[in-house]
Short mmCIF file of C-alpha atoms and ligand atoms in Angstrom, two decimals:
data_model
loop_
_atom_site.label_atom_id
_atom_site.label_comp_id
_atom_site.label_asym_id
_atom_site.label_seq_id
_atom_site.Cartn_x
_atom_site.Cartn_y
_atom_site.Cartn_z
CA UNK A 1 16.52 -7.83 -44.53
CA UNK A 2 12.23 -7.05 -44.79
CA UNK A 3 9.78 -7.99 -42.03
CA UNK A 4 6.02 -9.20 -43.61
CA UNK A 5 3.21 -9.96 -41.33
CA UNK A 6 3.19 -13.58 -40.18
CA UNK A 7 1.60 -15.97 -42.77
CA UNK A 8 -2.27 -16.14 -42.19
CA UNK A 9 -2.33 -12.75 -40.49
CA UNK A 10 -3.00 -9.22 -41.97
CA UNK A 11 -2.69 -6.09 -41.09
CA UNK A 12 -6.08 -3.82 -40.94
CA UNK A 13 -5.32 -0.46 -42.68
CA UNK A 14 -6.76 2.55 -42.05
CA UNK A 15 -9.62 2.80 -44.56
CA UNK A 16 -10.78 -1.01 -43.78
CA UNK A 17 -10.40 -0.13 -39.72
CA UNK A 18 -13.73 2.07 -40.00
CA UNK A 19 -15.49 -0.91 -42.13
CA UNK A 20 -14.80 -3.05 -39.04
CA UNK A 21 -15.90 -0.60 -36.46
CA UNK A 22 -18.86 -0.33 -38.59
CA UNK A 23 -19.16 -3.88 -38.45
CA UNK A 24 -18.86 -3.72 -34.57
CA UNK A 25 -21.32 -1.15 -34.10
CA UNK A 26 -23.57 -3.20 -35.48
CA UNK A 27 -23.09 -5.90 -33.81
CA UNK A 28 -23.03 -4.32 -30.48
CA UNK A 29 -26.36 -2.71 -31.02
CA UNK A 30 -27.45 -6.11 -31.65
CA UNK A 31 -26.06 -7.40 -28.50
CA UNK A 32 -27.96 -4.73 -26.33
CA UNK A 33 -31.24 -5.23 -28.23
CA UNK A 34 -30.83 -9.19 -27.72
CA UNK A 35 -29.26 -8.69 -24.21
CA UNK A 36 -26.01 -10.66 -24.41
CA UNK A 37 -23.81 -8.94 -22.25
CA UNK A 38 -19.86 -8.26 -23.14
CA UNK A 39 -17.16 -10.97 -21.38
CA UNK A 40 -13.47 -10.16 -22.12
CA UNK A 41 -11.58 -13.53 -21.18
CA UNK A 42 -7.64 -13.40 -21.80
CA UNK A 43 -5.74 -14.52 -25.23
CA UNK A 44 -4.66 -17.51 -23.74
CA UNK A 45 -6.02 -20.55 -21.27
CA UNK A 46 -4.72 -23.62 -20.24
CA UNK A 47 -4.11 -26.18 -23.03
CA UNK A 48 -5.99 -28.77 -20.69
CA UNK A 49 -9.27 -26.34 -20.89
CA UNK A 50 -9.02 -26.98 -24.61
CA UNK A 51 -7.98 -30.41 -24.72
CA UNK A 52 -11.14 -30.81 -22.53
CA UNK A 53 -13.62 -28.35 -23.76
CA UNK A 54 -13.04 -28.49 -27.44
CA UNK A 55 -12.23 -32.13 -27.06
CA UNK A 56 -9.56 -34.65 -27.95
CA UNK A 57 -9.97 -35.70 -31.29
CA UNK A 58 -10.95 -32.65 -33.32
CA UNK A 59 -8.66 -30.99 -35.76
CA UNK A 60 -8.11 -27.95 -33.57
CA UNK A 61 -6.70 -29.76 -30.68
CA UNK A 62 -4.72 -31.95 -32.73
CA UNK A 63 -3.65 -29.68 -35.86
CA UNK A 64 -4.36 -26.14 -35.19
CA UNK A 65 -3.72 -25.08 -31.23
CA UNK A 66 -0.34 -22.29 -30.67
CA UNK A 67 0.67 -23.87 -27.68
CA UNK A 68 3.69 -22.84 -25.82
CA UNK A 69 4.96 -23.77 -22.34
CA UNK A 70 5.86 -19.96 -20.18
CA UNK A 71 8.59 -19.76 -18.08
CA UNK A 72 6.60 -21.22 -15.25
CA UNK A 73 6.32 -24.44 -17.04
CA UNK A 74 2.92 -24.33 -17.58
CA UNK A 75 1.54 -25.27 -20.64
CA UNK A 76 -0.54 -22.44 -22.31
CA UNK A 77 -2.61 -22.56 -25.43
CA UNK A 78 -3.40 -19.00 -27.83
CA UNK A 79 -7.26 -19.31 -27.81
CA UNK A 80 -8.63 -20.98 -31.01
CA UNK A 81 -12.55 -20.44 -29.90
CA UNK A 82 -14.18 -18.47 -27.28
CA UNK A 83 -16.36 -21.30 -26.11
CA UNK A 84 -13.93 -23.12 -24.15
CA UNK A 85 -13.12 -19.85 -21.96
CA UNK A 86 -16.23 -18.43 -21.77
CA UNK A 87 -17.28 -21.91 -19.60
CA UNK A 88 -14.75 -21.68 -17.68
CA UNK A 89 -15.65 -18.28 -16.79
CA UNK A 90 -18.85 -18.79 -15.99
CA UNK A 91 -17.95 -21.85 -13.75
CA UNK A 92 -15.28 -19.90 -12.01
CA UNK A 93 -17.72 -16.61 -11.04
CA UNK A 94 -20.31 -19.36 -10.32
CA UNK A 95 -22.15 -17.62 -12.98
CA UNK A 96 -24.89 -20.29 -12.62
CA UNK A 97 -25.55 -19.23 -9.48
CA UNK A 98 -27.20 -15.71 -10.37
CA UNK A 99 -31.06 -15.71 -10.10
CA UNK A 100 -31.51 -15.06 -14.11
CA UNK A 101 -30.29 -17.87 -16.11
CA UNK A 102 -29.61 -18.29 -19.02
CA UNK A 103 -26.64 -15.93 -18.13
CA UNK A 104 -26.06 -14.41 -22.01
CA UNK A 105 -22.78 -13.36 -22.65
CA UNK A 106 -21.18 -12.38 -26.08
CA UNK A 107 -17.27 -12.00 -27.19
CA UNK A 108 -15.33 -10.39 -29.76
CA UNK A 109 -11.66 -10.61 -30.30
CA UNK A 110 -8.81 -12.38 -32.40
CA UNK A 111 -8.84 -16.54 -32.16
CA UNK A 112 -6.01 -18.35 -33.31
CA UNK A 113 -6.03 -21.33 -35.48
CA UNK A 114 -2.63 -23.01 -37.19
CA UNK A 115 -4.71 -23.91 -40.33
CA UNK A 116 -3.65 -23.68 -44.19
CA UNK A 117 -3.99 -20.46 -45.52
CA UNK A 118 -7.17 -19.75 -48.15
CA UNK A 119 -9.38 -17.37 -48.37
CA UNK A 120 -11.55 -17.09 -45.81
CA UNK A 121 -8.98 -19.06 -43.71
CA UNK A 122 -6.39 -17.28 -41.50
CA UNK A 123 -4.36 -18.18 -38.83
CA UNK A 124 -5.28 -15.42 -36.35
CA UNK A 125 -9.02 -13.85 -37.46
CA UNK A 126 -11.52 -11.90 -35.08
CA UNK A 127 -14.66 -14.02 -33.73
CA UNK A 128 -17.47 -12.56 -32.55
CA UNK A 129 -19.47 -14.97 -30.69
CA UNK A 130 -22.40 -15.17 -27.91
CA UNK A 131 -23.31 -18.58 -25.19
CA UNK A 132 -26.21 -18.87 -23.59
CA UNK A 133 -26.01 -20.84 -20.25
CA UNK A 134 -28.22 -22.25 -18.02
CA UNK A 135 -31.40 -23.18 -20.04
CA UNK A 136 -32.50 -25.87 -21.94
CA UNK A 137 -35.35 -24.12 -23.77
CA UNK A 138 -35.69 -24.73 -27.59
CA UNK A 139 -36.85 -21.02 -27.56
CA UNK A 140 -33.29 -19.78 -26.87
CA UNK A 141 -32.00 -21.96 -29.42
CA UNK A 142 -34.13 -20.05 -32.08
CA UNK A 143 -33.01 -16.76 -30.04
CA UNK A 144 -29.44 -17.45 -31.28
CA UNK A 145 -30.11 -18.17 -34.43
CA UNK A 146 -32.17 -15.00 -34.79
CA UNK A 147 -29.54 -12.95 -33.24
CA UNK A 148 -26.76 -14.38 -35.84
CA UNK A 149 -29.26 -13.71 -38.69
CA UNK A 150 -29.78 -10.17 -37.82
CA UNK A 151 -26.26 -9.36 -38.04
CA UNK A 152 -26.36 -10.94 -41.34
CA UNK A 153 -29.17 -8.99 -42.40
CA UNK A 154 -28.54 -5.81 -41.19
CA UNK A 155 -25.63 -5.64 -42.91
CA UNK A 156 -27.50 -6.08 -46.01
CA UNK A 157 -26.94 -9.45 -46.84
CA UNK A 158 -29.36 -11.29 -48.62
CA UNK A 159 -27.77 -14.30 -49.94
CA UNK A 160 -27.57 -16.86 -46.99
CA UNK A 161 -28.98 -20.26 -45.86
CA UNK A 162 -29.40 -21.15 -42.44
CA UNK A 163 -28.53 -25.40 -42.16
CA UNK A 164 -29.73 -27.14 -38.95
CA UNK A 165 -29.71 -30.29 -37.66
CA UNK A 166 -30.16 -32.31 -34.40
CA UNK A 167 -26.81 -34.46 -32.87
CA UNK A 168 -29.40 -35.74 -30.55
CA UNK A 169 -28.54 -35.96 -26.52
CA UNK A 170 -25.87 -39.11 -25.19
CA UNK A 171 -28.03 -41.94 -26.13
CA UNK A 172 -28.58 -41.07 -29.14
CA UNK A 173 -24.97 -40.50 -29.90
CA UNK A 174 -24.38 -43.82 -28.22
CA UNK A 175 -26.67 -46.22 -30.74
CA UNK A 176 -25.62 -43.87 -33.83
CA UNK A 177 -21.87 -44.46 -32.85
CA UNK A 178 -22.26 -48.00 -32.75
CA UNK A 179 -24.08 -48.26 -36.22
CA UNK A 180 -20.74 -46.30 -37.69
CA UNK A 181 -18.34 -48.46 -36.17
CA UNK A 182 -19.98 -51.37 -38.12
CA UNK A 183 -20.53 -49.25 -40.94
CA UNK A 184 -16.80 -48.26 -41.38
CA UNK A 185 -15.22 -51.48 -39.58
CA UNK A 186 -14.71 -53.96 -42.26
CA UNK A 187 -13.41 -51.03 -45.00
CA UNK A 188 -11.38 -48.90 -42.51
CA UNK A 189 -8.05 -49.95 -43.99
CA UNK A 190 -9.40 -47.58 -47.25
CA UNK A 191 -9.58 -44.97 -44.81
CA UNK A 192 -6.61 -41.89 -43.69
CA UNK A 193 -4.50 -42.88 -40.83
CA UNK A 194 -6.69 -40.24 -38.84
CA UNK A 195 -9.94 -41.96 -39.73
CA UNK A 196 -8.61 -44.86 -38.66
CA UNK A 197 -8.02 -43.42 -35.40
CA UNK A 198 -10.96 -41.90 -35.25
CA UNK A 199 -13.26 -44.87 -35.31
CA UNK A 200 -12.31 -45.87 -32.00
CA UNK A 201 -12.15 -42.53 -30.51
CA UNK A 202 -15.35 -40.59 -32.57
CA UNK A 203 -16.03 -42.15 -35.09
CA UNK A 204 -18.91 -38.93 -36.08
CA UNK A 205 -15.55 -37.20 -36.72
CA UNK A 206 -15.26 -39.62 -39.53
CA UNK A 207 -18.38 -37.54 -41.77
CA UNK A 208 -16.35 -34.69 -41.12
CA UNK A 209 -12.67 -35.51 -43.09
CA UNK A 210 -11.73 -33.79 -45.35
CA UNK A 211 -8.89 -36.36 -46.76
CA UNK A 212 -12.03 -39.16 -47.30
CA UNK A 213 -15.06 -36.76 -48.21
CA UNK A 214 -15.49 -38.68 -51.52
CA UNK A 215 -15.26 -42.79 -49.91
CA UNK A 216 -18.51 -44.03 -51.41
CA UNK A 217 -19.42 -45.30 -47.67
CA UNK A 218 -19.66 -41.60 -46.51
CA UNK A 219 -22.56 -41.41 -48.83
CA UNK A 220 -24.11 -44.45 -46.97
CA UNK A 221 -23.28 -44.05 -43.62
CA UNK A 222 -26.37 -43.85 -40.80
CA UNK A 223 -27.33 -41.14 -40.12
CA UNK A 224 -27.81 -39.81 -36.93
CA UNK A 225 -31.25 -38.34 -37.32
CA UNK A 226 -32.14 -42.05 -37.38
CA UNK A 227 -31.27 -42.82 -34.02
CA UNK A 228 -32.38 -39.88 -32.27
CA UNK A 229 -34.10 -40.41 -29.01
CA UNK A 230 -38.09 -38.85 -28.43
CA UNK A 231 -37.01 -36.44 -26.28
CA UNK A 232 -34.14 -35.37 -28.85
CA UNK A 233 -36.80 -35.87 -31.81
CA UNK A 234 -38.72 -33.44 -29.41
CA UNK A 235 -36.49 -30.92 -29.03
CA UNK A 236 -35.69 -30.66 -32.43
CA UNK A 237 -39.48 -30.33 -33.76
CA UNK A 238 -39.92 -27.33 -31.21
CA UNK A 239 -36.36 -25.99 -31.97
CA UNK A 240 -37.99 -25.86 -35.69
CA UNK A 241 -41.49 -24.75 -34.75
CA UNK A 242 -40.07 -21.26 -32.86
CA UNK A 243 -37.84 -20.31 -36.46
CA UNK A 244 -40.79 -21.04 -37.66
CA UNK A 245 -42.67 -18.62 -35.35
CA UNK A 246 -39.41 -15.85 -36.51
CA UNK A 247 -40.24 -16.52 -39.84
CA UNK A 248 -36.69 -17.29 -40.24
CA UNK A 249 -36.01 -20.16 -43.50
CA UNK A 250 -33.97 -22.96 -42.46
CA UNK A 251 -33.29 -26.38 -44.26
CA UNK A 252 -32.19 -29.44 -42.38
CA UNK A 253 -29.04 -31.10 -43.16
CA UNK A 254 -28.78 -34.17 -41.17
CA UNK A 255 -24.99 -34.69 -42.24
CA UNK A 256 -24.19 -31.08 -40.28
CA UNK A 257 -21.98 -32.35 -37.45
CA UNK A 258 -19.75 -29.84 -37.07
CA UNK A 259 -15.82 -29.80 -36.38
CA UNK A 260 -15.93 -29.46 -31.82
CA UNK A 261 -16.61 -32.22 -29.49
CA UNK A 262 -19.17 -30.70 -27.41
CA UNK A 263 -22.08 -30.36 -29.37
CA UNK A 264 -25.67 -32.29 -28.97
CA UNK A 265 -29.20 -31.18 -30.04
CA UNK A 266 -28.99 -28.42 -31.84
CA UNK A 267 -26.11 -27.83 -34.35
CA UNK A 268 -26.03 -24.88 -36.96
CA UNK A 269 -24.58 -23.06 -39.80
CA UNK A 270 -24.81 -19.88 -41.61
CA UNK A 271 -23.89 -20.44 -45.43
CA UNK A 272 -23.33 -17.67 -47.55
CA UNK A 273 -24.75 -18.95 -50.61
CA UNK A 274 -23.48 -15.48 -52.58
CA UNK A 275 -21.99 -16.49 -56.77
CA UNK A 276 -18.21 -15.89 -56.20
CA UNK A 277 -17.79 -16.47 -52.67
CA UNK A 278 -14.90 -18.85 -51.94
CA UNK A 279 -14.85 -22.47 -51.51
CA UNK A 280 -15.11 -21.14 -47.76
CA UNK A 281 -18.71 -20.53 -47.77
CA UNK A 282 -19.44 -21.16 -43.70
CA UNK A 283 -20.42 -17.72 -42.25
CA UNK A 284 -21.40 -18.86 -38.64
CA UNK A 285 -21.35 -21.77 -36.92
CA UNK A 286 -22.52 -22.74 -33.73
CA UNK A 287 -24.84 -25.00 -31.20
CA UNK A 288 -25.95 -26.62 -27.84
CA UNK A 289 -23.15 -28.06 -25.59
CA UNK A 290 -25.24 -29.37 -22.79
CA UNK A 291 -22.57 -31.43 -20.53
CA UNK A 292 -19.81 -29.18 -21.40
CA UNK A 293 -20.24 -26.92 -17.98
CA UNK A 294 -19.89 -29.93 -16.13
CA UNK A 295 -16.80 -31.08 -18.02
CA UNK A 296 -15.08 -27.95 -17.37
CA UNK A 297 -15.64 -28.59 -13.51
CA UNK A 298 -19.40 -26.77 -13.24
CA UNK A 299 -22.54 -27.85 -12.08
CA UNK A 300 -24.71 -29.67 -14.78
CA UNK A 301 -25.87 -26.69 -16.60
CA UNK A 302 -27.10 -26.62 -20.39
CA UNK A 303 -25.70 -24.04 -22.49
CA UNK A 304 -25.96 -23.03 -26.76
CA UNK A 305 -23.81 -20.26 -28.96
CA UNK A 306 -22.49 -19.69 -31.79
CA UNK A 307 -19.65 -17.65 -33.57
CA UNK A 308 -19.28 -15.92 -36.23
CA UNK A 309 -15.80 -13.89 -38.08
CA UNK A 310 -16.04 -11.15 -39.19
CA UNK A 311 -12.98 -11.85 -41.88
CA UNK A 312 -16.04 -13.68 -43.34
CA UNK A 313 -18.31 -11.50 -42.59
CA UNK A 314 -16.23 -9.02 -45.37
CA UNK A 315 -15.87 -11.33 -47.95
CA UNK A 316 -19.70 -12.20 -47.73
CA UNK A 317 -20.58 -8.46 -48.25
CA UNK A 318 -17.91 -8.06 -51.00
CA UNK A 319 -19.19 -11.13 -52.93
CA UNK A 320 -22.93 -9.53 -52.34
CA UNK A 321 -21.25 -6.46 -53.60
CA UNK A 322 -22.34 -4.28 -50.98
CA UNK A 323 -19.84 -1.56 -49.41
CA UNK A 324 -19.44 -0.13 -46.67
CA UNK A 325 -19.29 3.78 -46.24
CA UNK A 326 -16.06 4.78 -44.83
CA UNK A 327 -16.29 8.16 -43.30
CA UNK A 328 -13.65 9.77 -41.26
CA UNK A 329 -14.57 13.30 -42.28
CA UNK A 330 -12.62 16.06 -41.22
CA UNK A 331 -14.45 19.10 -40.10
CA UNK A 332 -11.44 21.57 -40.44
CA UNK A 333 -8.07 22.24 -41.31
CA UNK A 334 -6.36 25.18 -39.56
CA UNK A 335 -3.43 26.73 -42.36
CA UNK A 336 -1.14 28.18 -40.60
CA UNK A 337 1.24 30.64 -42.42
CA UNK A 338 4.22 31.93 -39.93
CA UNK A 339 5.16 31.02 -36.38
CA UNK A 340 2.80 33.20 -34.54
CA UNK A 341 0.13 32.05 -36.88
CA UNK A 342 1.31 28.31 -35.72
CA UNK A 343 0.89 28.79 -32.25
CA UNK A 344 -2.69 30.16 -32.73
CA UNK A 345 -3.73 27.47 -34.60
CA UNK A 346 -2.65 24.89 -31.99
CA UNK A 347 -4.80 27.08 -29.36
CA UNK A 348 -7.95 26.50 -31.90
CA UNK A 349 -7.42 22.88 -32.85
CA UNK A 350 -7.36 22.32 -29.24
CA UNK A 351 -10.29 24.26 -28.56
CA UNK A 352 -12.20 22.52 -31.66
CA UNK A 353 -11.76 19.30 -30.15
CA UNK A 354 -12.84 20.37 -26.94
CA UNK A 355 -16.08 20.61 -28.56
CA UNK A 356 -16.11 17.72 -30.51
CA UNK A 357 -15.15 19.25 -33.78
CA UNK A 358 -12.56 17.20 -35.45
CA UNK A 359 -9.91 19.40 -36.58
CA UNK A 360 -6.17 18.66 -38.44
CA UNK A 361 -3.18 21.13 -39.22
CA UNK A 362 -0.01 20.69 -40.65
CA UNK A 363 3.21 19.40 -38.71
CA UNK A 364 5.88 19.39 -41.62
CA UNK A 365 6.30 23.23 -42.42
CA UNK A 366 4.30 23.11 -46.07
CA UNK A 367 3.57 25.58 -47.77
CA UNK A 368 0.39 27.14 -48.09
CA UNK A 369 -0.74 25.41 -51.37
CA UNK A 370 0.37 22.45 -50.18
CA UNK A 371 -1.20 22.55 -46.74
CA UNK A 372 -4.64 23.66 -48.94
CA UNK A 373 -4.15 20.46 -50.99
CA UNK A 374 -3.74 18.28 -47.83
CA UNK A 375 -7.08 19.70 -46.67
CA UNK A 376 -8.46 18.64 -49.82
CA UNK A 377 -7.07 15.08 -49.41
CA UNK A 378 -8.64 14.95 -45.81
CA UNK A 379 -11.69 15.60 -47.17
CA UNK A 380 -11.99 19.08 -45.18
CA UNK A 381 -15.33 20.46 -44.83
CA UNK A 382 -13.56 23.97 -43.73
CA UNK A 383 -10.63 25.69 -44.30
CA UNK A 384 -9.13 28.83 -42.38
CA UNK A 385 -5.75 30.45 -42.97
CA UNK A 386 -4.46 32.07 -40.44
CA UNK A 387 -1.63 34.82 -41.37
CA UNK A 388 -0.50 38.04 -39.71
CA UNK A 389 -3.77 40.09 -40.93
CA UNK A 390 -6.14 37.46 -38.95
CA UNK A 391 -4.18 37.33 -35.73
CA UNK A 392 -4.19 41.06 -36.32
CA UNK A 393 -7.80 41.32 -36.83
CA UNK A 394 -8.49 37.73 -34.21
CA UNK A 395 -10.95 36.97 -36.92
CA UNK A 396 -10.55 34.96 -39.76
CA UNK A 397 -12.48 33.88 -42.81
CA UNK A 398 -13.87 30.35 -42.86
CA UNK A 399 -13.99 28.46 -46.39
CA UNK A 400 -16.21 25.88 -47.18
CA UNK A 401 -14.52 23.48 -49.65
CA UNK A 402 -17.35 22.45 -51.60
CA UNK A 403 -19.12 25.71 -52.63
CA UNK A 404 -16.53 27.79 -51.83
CA UNK A 405 -18.41 30.53 -49.96
CA UNK A 406 -16.37 32.23 -47.26
CA UNK A 407 -17.94 33.97 -44.55
CA UNK A 408 -15.51 35.99 -41.62
CA UNK A 409 -15.99 35.05 -38.43
CA UNK A 410 -14.25 36.12 -35.42
CA UNK A 411 -11.86 34.00 -33.16
CA UNK A 412 -14.08 34.06 -30.16
CA UNK A 413 -16.98 32.28 -32.38
CA UNK A 414 -15.42 29.81 -34.22
CA UNK A 415 -16.15 26.96 -32.23
CA UNK A 416 -20.25 27.74 -32.07
CA UNK A 417 -20.09 28.79 -36.17
CA UNK A 418 -18.30 25.25 -36.53
CA UNK A 419 -20.94 23.65 -34.14
CA UNK A 420 -23.68 25.19 -36.40
CA UNK A 421 -22.21 24.91 -39.68
CA UNK A 422 -20.50 21.43 -39.54
P1 HAM B 1 -15.85 -22.55 -35.24
O1 HAM B 1 -17.53 -23.27 -36.30
O2 HAM B 1 -15.10 -23.50 -35.78
O3 HAM B 1 -16.94 -22.76 -33.93
O4 HAM B 1 -15.84 -20.96 -35.87
C1 HAM B 1 -16.94 -20.41 -35.43
C2 HAM B 1 -16.58 -19.62 -37.26
O5 HAM B 1 -15.41 -18.44 -37.23
C3 HAM B 1 -16.75 -20.36 -38.48
O6 HAM B 1 -17.92 -20.22 -38.86
C4 HAM B 1 -15.66 -18.69 -39.17
O7 HAM B 1 -16.76 -18.04 -39.28
C5 HAM B 1 -15.41 -18.50 -38.31
N1 HAM B 1 -13.56 -18.85 -38.34
C6 HAM B 1 -13.10 -20.10 -38.01
N2 HAM B 1 -12.05 -20.37 -38.38
C7 HAM B 1 -11.55 -19.63 -39.19
C8 HAM B 1 -10.35 -18.81 -39.62
N3 HAM B 1 -9.37 -19.98 -39.42
N4 HAM B 1 -10.87 -18.12 -39.93
C9 HAM B 1 -11.16 -17.11 -40.30
N5 HAM B 1 -12.39 -17.54 -39.95
C10 HAM B 1 -12.87 -18.76 -38.97
C11 HAM B 1 -16.47 -22.11 -32.69
O8 HAM B 1 -15.10 -21.49 -32.49
C12 HAM B 1 -17.62 -22.38 -31.94
N6 HAM B 1 -16.81 -21.66 -30.17
C13 HAM B 1 -19.10 -21.69 -31.92
C14 HAM B 1 -19.85 -21.68 -30.74
C15 HAM B 1 -19.93 -20.63 -30.10
N7 HAM B 1 -20.56 -22.59 -30.40
C16 HAM B 1 -21.43 -22.92 -29.65
N8 HAM B 1 -20.89 -21.53 -29.06
#
């Protein structure tokens, strides 16, 4: 019997995890600068939250959720995304009552979707996301997009495309919905069974269908942008004006609809344009969700946010040939020969570590040569060899591995010596 990671998941091993930490560091620093405070919500929520929040007719809710019943008979779901839970928390903790709106939150953690496995698509993936809840100012839409772009450019990515669209307000969408129904209804029999269901429930979803993508009626479908109300059109103009002010290039794509139901007004995605990037080029997606706070039981507060996965960010880095420095260098390896030396080594290691000096020793009784090799493999900057003589003299030769230089240092001076030279 051999065990493997579940399909669509992966182990992130040493060597790789340092890259994740580096990315996480960049993200945390940018959140500090943009002032998006971290929120941590549970890994599972009531199933109904996602049905209501993400939307009953979405692929996520219909096909991709990991839903289970707990021993108390409650239906729970591993979170497929972060927005619904963050909004739930905003409402539950009455953050709408705080004097400073919007409340700007960020999160990073695993999300779960039962999707067909392919490059860039996992069943467990780590999303970083932000939500700014409590403002309907188009300047915050631009801020959120700026933060997403900043993350990628700080990581060194260049081949990026920001695509934006306006999904309008309720009035816009009702008018567009009617137009879509009229457009598709006469030929709906030629579409997949999902689309047939979508026609009445949410015809906008038809435009997002992967099965009927090439049906000729798709290309001629009425564009939402033609139905924008004056308010929506003006809002969109202001968002674009702020992006221009920030010097962020973008493309407007009237066909960008996004796969979740809560969006209105601004919708955006960031794509990688790097050659060699796989079929799935979307690195990040987000948009405005005025109305969601109310749907989840709170007051009428507007919101906007985005999420990106670290997995796709790593793929984009790879596609652009950007390699992250993995630095987990070791300051000192202590080679110990004999029982007494071993005890001294344990003591020294502890004093080094207490001062932030990374230190390692042998725990499998290797011969001196093998211990030296281990020091080398671990990238140790210094090595000391403890034997009877060193113990007797209470001093040891500190060898710098790269130069081969040695200097005799008394035990009681070792910490200071290493702090000065590491
Ligand atoms: P989403 O478009 O479903 O939006 O996902 C956002 C990002 O998560 C994608 O652009 C992609 O980077 C990543 N992602 C999604 N599914 C997978 C997967 N199976 N494997 C790897 N990466 C994946 C949302 O989740 C919204 N909650 C975003 C949002 C926040 N909108 C407003 N606020």
